[in-house]
Amino acid sequence: MATWKMLSFQDAVSPIKEQLILFHDHTMMIIMMITSTVIYMMISLTMNKLSNRNLMEGQLIELIWTLMPAMLLVIIAMPSLKILYLIEEINKPLITLKAIGHQWYWTYEYSDFKKIEFESYMKKTENLEKNEYRLLEVDNRIIMPFNTKMRILVTSTDVIHSWTIPSLGIKIDGTPGRINQGGILTMRPGVFYGQCSEICGANHSFMPIVMESVNMKTFNNWIKSFIQ
């Protein structure tokens, strides 16, 4: 999760998040090169008195400064398109989770199992236990197995919400009357935090998301205890 004075991204938990971080670093290197070149040229122009009053055109330099930005845009666009396709790819998910946004809490349904449906509210400060985070902890966590392909369906009953967990690199809008879907694949166990990322009303900042990633045996035991 994010901590104070964190300047970088959260640690990647999914392959998609890893690709997003690599793409960010790739793009930032190009931006830094362009910015450094422009600053150097601006300083050079202001620090000397050279001028060419007879220069009317320069077709070669115009061709160069037209082709170079076009090439840079292609270099940036190709990895971006690759990641967009990876985000949309959902291949034979083992588990389906449905998240329904309300003002201001989430309802979850495990579509592959009967009778597994629960509401998830933010815990009040006075109910927090030791090592739990204020404004981020919920009374009912999502339990999911790691190294397992999952599909999440997101919708809403009232206004537009957004189901987001930064460390997973996932952000899906919950729109009334529409179901949006995405894929989840966690690579390790842990507890991952998120929040609604769409301004949905007065208590928008008080509907957190907590997903706990466990092994398959623990997940099966949780399912059995929930059904019983």
Coordinates of C-alpha atoms in Angstrom, one line a residue:
M1 CA 0.0 0.0 0.0
A2 CA 1.0 3.6 -0.3
T3 CA 2.9 5.2 2.6
W4 CA 4.0 8.7 3.5
K5 CA 6.6 10.3 1.2
M6 CA 6.3 7.5 -1.4
L7 CA 7.4 8.9 -4.7
S8 CA 7.3 5.7 -6.7
F9 CA 4.6 3.3 -7.6
Q10 CA 3.3 0.6 -5.2
D11 CA 5.0 -2.8 -5.6
A12 CA 3.5 -4.7 -8.4
V13 CA 1.3 -7.7 -7.5
S14 CA 0.1 -8.6 -11.0
P15 CA 1.7 -8.9 -14.4
I16 CA -0.4 -6.0 -15.7
K17 CA 1.0 -3.7 -13.0
E18 CA 4.6 -4.8 -13.9
Q19 CA 3.9 -3.9 -17.5
L20 CA 2.4 -0.5 -16.5
I21 CA 5.5 0.4 -14.4
L22 CA 7.9 -0.6 -17.2
F23 CA 5.9 1.5 -19.7
H24 CA 6.0 4.5 -17.3
D25 CA 9.8 4.2 -17.0
H26 CA 10.1 3.8 -20.8
T27 CA 8.0 6.9 -21.4
M28 CA 9.7 9.0 -18.7
M29 CA 13.1 8.3 -20.2
I30 CA 11.9 9.7 -23.6
I31 CA 10.4 12.7 -21.9
M32 CA 13.6 13.5 -20.0
M33 CA 15.7 13.2 -23.1
I34 CA 13.3 15.6 -25.0
T35 CA 13.2 18.1 -22.0
S36 CA 17.0 18.1 -21.6
T37 CA 17.5 18.7 -25.4
V38 CA 15.0 21.6 -25.4
I39 CA 16.5 23.2 -22.3
Y40 CA 20.0 22.9 -23.8
M41 CA 18.9 24.6 -27.0
M42 CA 17.1 27.4 -25.2
I43 CA 20.1 28.1 -23.0
S44 CA 22.4 28.1 -26.1
L45 CA 20.2 30.5 -27.9
T46 CA 20.1 33.0 -25.0
M47 CA 23.8 32.8 -24.2
N48 CA 25.2 33.7 -27.6
K49 CA 24.7 36.5 -30.1
L50 CA 25.0 34.5 -33.3
S51 CA 22.4 35.1 -36.0
N52 CA 21.9 34.4 -39.6
R53 CA 19.9 37.2 -41.4
N54 CA 20.2 35.5 -44.8
L55 CA 18.6 32.2 -43.7
M56 CA 15.2 31.9 -45.4
E57 CA 14.5 28.2 -45.3
G58 CA 16.0 24.9 -44.1
Q59 CA 14.1 22.0 -45.6
L60 CA 16.5 19.4 -44.2
I61 CA 16.1 20.6 -40.6
E62 CA 12.3 20.9 -41.0
L63 CA 12.2 17.3 -42.3
I64 CA 14.3 16.2 -39.3
W65 CA 12.1 17.9 -36.7
T66 CA 9.0 16.5 -38.3
L67 CA 10.1 12.9 -38.6
M68 CA 11.7 12.7 -35.1
P69 CA 8.6 13.5 -33.1
A70 CA 6.6 11.1 -35.3
M71 CA 9.1 8.3 -34.6
L72 CA 9.0 9.0 -30.9
L73 CA 5.2 8.9 -30.9
V74 CA 5.3 5.5 -32.5
I75 CA 7.9 4.2 -30.0
I76 CA 5.6 5.3 -27.2
A77 CA 2.4 4.1 -28.8
M78 CA 3.4 0.5 -29.6
P79 CA 4.0 -0.6 -25.9
S80 CA 0.8 1.3 -24.9
L81 CA -1.3 -0.6 -27.4
K82 CA 0.3 -3.9 -26.2
I83 CA -0.7 -3.1 -22.6
L84 CA -4.3 -2.1 -23.6
Y85 CA -4.7 -5.5 -25.2
L86 CA -3.3 -7.3 -22.2
I87 CA -5.6 -5.5 -19.9
E88 CA -8.7 -6.6 -21.9
E89 CA -7.5 -10.2 -22.3
I90 CA -9.5 -12.6 -20.0
N91 CA -8.7 -16.3 -20.8
K92 CA -10.7 -19.0 -19.1
P93 CA -11.1 -17.4 -15.6
L94 CA -11.5 -19.9 -12.7
I95 CA -13.4 -17.6 -10.4
T96 CA -15.8 -14.7 -11.1
L97 CA -16.4 -11.9 -8.6
K98 CA -19.1 -9.3 -9.0
A99 CA -18.7 -5.9 -7.3
I100 CA -21.7 -3.6 -7.0
G101 CA -21.2 0.0 -5.9
H102 CA -23.6 1.8 -3.6
Q103 CA -23.5 5.1 -1.8
W104 CA -21.3 4.5 0.1
Y105 CA -20.2 0.8 0.3
W106 CA -19.6 -2.2 -1.9
T107 CA -21.5 -5.4 -2.3
Y108 CA -19.7 -8.5 -3.5
E109 CA -21.1 -11.7 -5.1
Y110 CA -19.1 -14.9 -5.9
S111 CA -21.1 -15.9 -9.0
D112 CA -19.6 -19.4 -9.1
F113 CA -20.9 -20.3 -5.6
K114 CA -24.4 -20.2 -4.1
K115 CA -25.3 -18.0 -1.2
I116 CA -22.0 -16.1 -1.1
E117 CA -22.9 -12.5 -1.1
F118 CA -21.9 -9.8 1.5
E119 CA -21.6 -6.1 2.0
S120 CA -18.3 -4.4 2.7
Y121 CA -18.3 -1.2 4.8
M122 CA -15.4 0.9 6.0
K123 CA -14.6 0.2 9.7
K124 CA -15.1 3.0 12.1
T125 CA -12.1 4.3 14.0
E126 CA -13.3 3.0 17.3
N127 CA -13.7 -0.5 15.9
L128 CA -10.2 -0.8 14.4
E129 CA -7.9 -3.5 15.7
K130 CA -4.1 -3.4 16.1
N131 CA -2.2 -2.9 12.8
E132 CA -5.4 -2.0 10.9
Y133 CA -5.4 1.2 8.8
R134 CA -7.9 4.0 9.5
L135 CA -10.1 4.9 6.5
L136 CA -8.8 1.8 4.6
E137 CA -10.0 -1.2 6.6
V138 CA -13.3 -2.9 6.0
D139 CA -15.5 -5.2 8.0
N140 CA -15.7 -7.9 5.2
R141 CA -12.6 -8.4 3.0
I142 CA -12.6 -10.0 -0.5
I143 CA -10.8 -13.3 -0.3
M144 CA -9.1 -14.5 -3.4
P145 CA -6.5 -17.2 -4.3
F146 CA -3.2 -16.2 -5.8
N147 CA -1.8 -17.6 -9.0
T148 CA -5.3 -18.1 -10.2
K149 CA -7.0 -16.3 -13.1
M150 CA -10.1 -14.4 -12.0
R151 CA -12.7 -12.2 -13.6
I152 CA -14.3 -9.3 -11.9
L153 CA -17.6 -7.7 -13.0
V154 CA -18.3 -4.2 -11.8
T155 CA -21.6 -2.3 -11.8
S156 CA -23.5 0.2 -9.7
T157 CA -27.0 0.7 -8.3
D158 CA -27.0 4.5 -8.1
V159 CA -24.2 6.7 -9.4
I160 CA -20.9 6.0 -11.1
H161 CA -18.3 4.4 -8.9
S162 CA -14.8 3.0 -9.7
W163 CA -13.4 -0.2 -8.3
T164 CA -9.6 0.3 -8.0
I165 CA -6.6 -1.4 -6.4
P166 CA -3.4 0.4 -7.4
S167 CA -1.0 -2.5 -6.7
L168 CA -3.0 -4.7 -9.1
G169 CA -3.0 -2.1 -11.8
I170 CA -6.8 -2.4 -12.1
K171 CA -9.4 0.4 -12.3
I172 CA -12.9 -0.5 -13.5
D173 CA -15.8 2.0 -13.6
G174 CA -19.1 0.8 -12.0
T175 CA -21.9 2.4 -14.1
P176 CA -25.6 2.0 -13.4
G177 CA -27.3 -0.2 -16.0
R178 CA -23.9 -1.5 -17.3
I179 CA -21.5 -4.3 -16.4
N180 CA -17.8 -3.8 -17.0
Q181 CA -15.4 -6.6 -16.6
G182 CA -11.7 -7.0 -16.0
G183 CA -9.1 -9.7 -15.2
I184 CA -7.2 -10.2 -12.0
L185 CA -4.1 -12.4 -11.4
T186 CA -2.2 -11.9 -8.2
M187 CA 1.3 -13.4 -8.0
R188 CA 1.8 -13.6 -4.2
P189 CA -0.2 -13.6 -0.9
G190 CA -0.9 -10.4 0.9
V191 CA -3.5 -7.7 1.7
F192 CA -4.1 -5.1 -0.9
Y193 CA -5.9 -1.8 -0.5
G194 CA -7.9 0.4 -2.8
Q195 CA -10.6 3.1 -2.8
C196 CA -13.4 4.2 -5.0
S197 CA -11.7 6.4 -7.7
E198 CA -14.8 8.2 -9.0
I199 CA -16.3 11.2 -7.1
C200 CA -19.6 9.6 -6.2
G201 CA -21.0 11.9 -3.4
A202 CA -20.4 13.3 0.0
N203 CA -18.8 10.1 1.4
H204 CA -16.9 9.2 -1.7
S205 CA -13.6 8.8 0.3
F206 CA -15.2 6.4 2.8
M207 CA -15.8 3.3 0.7
P208 CA -12.4 1.5 0.6
I209 CA -11.6 -1.8 -1.0
V210 CA -9.6 -4.6 0.7
M211 CA -8.6 -7.8 -1.1
E212 CA -6.8 -10.6 0.8
S213 CA -4.8 -13.0 -1.4
V214 CA -4.4 -16.5 0.0
N215 CA -3.5 -20.0 -1.1
M216 CA -6.1 -22.2 -2.7
K217 CA -6.5 -24.4 0.4
T218 CA -7.3 -21.4 2.6
F219 CA -9.7 -20.1 0.0
N220 CA -11.6 -23.4 -0.2
N221 CA -11.8 -23.5 3.6
W222 CA -13.2 -19.9 3.6
I223 CA -15.8 -20.9 1.0
K224 CA -16.9 -23.9 3.0
S225 CA -17.2 -21.9 6.2
F226 CA -19.2 -19.3 4.4
I227 CA -21.6 -21.7 2.8
Q228 CA -22.1 -23.6 6.1

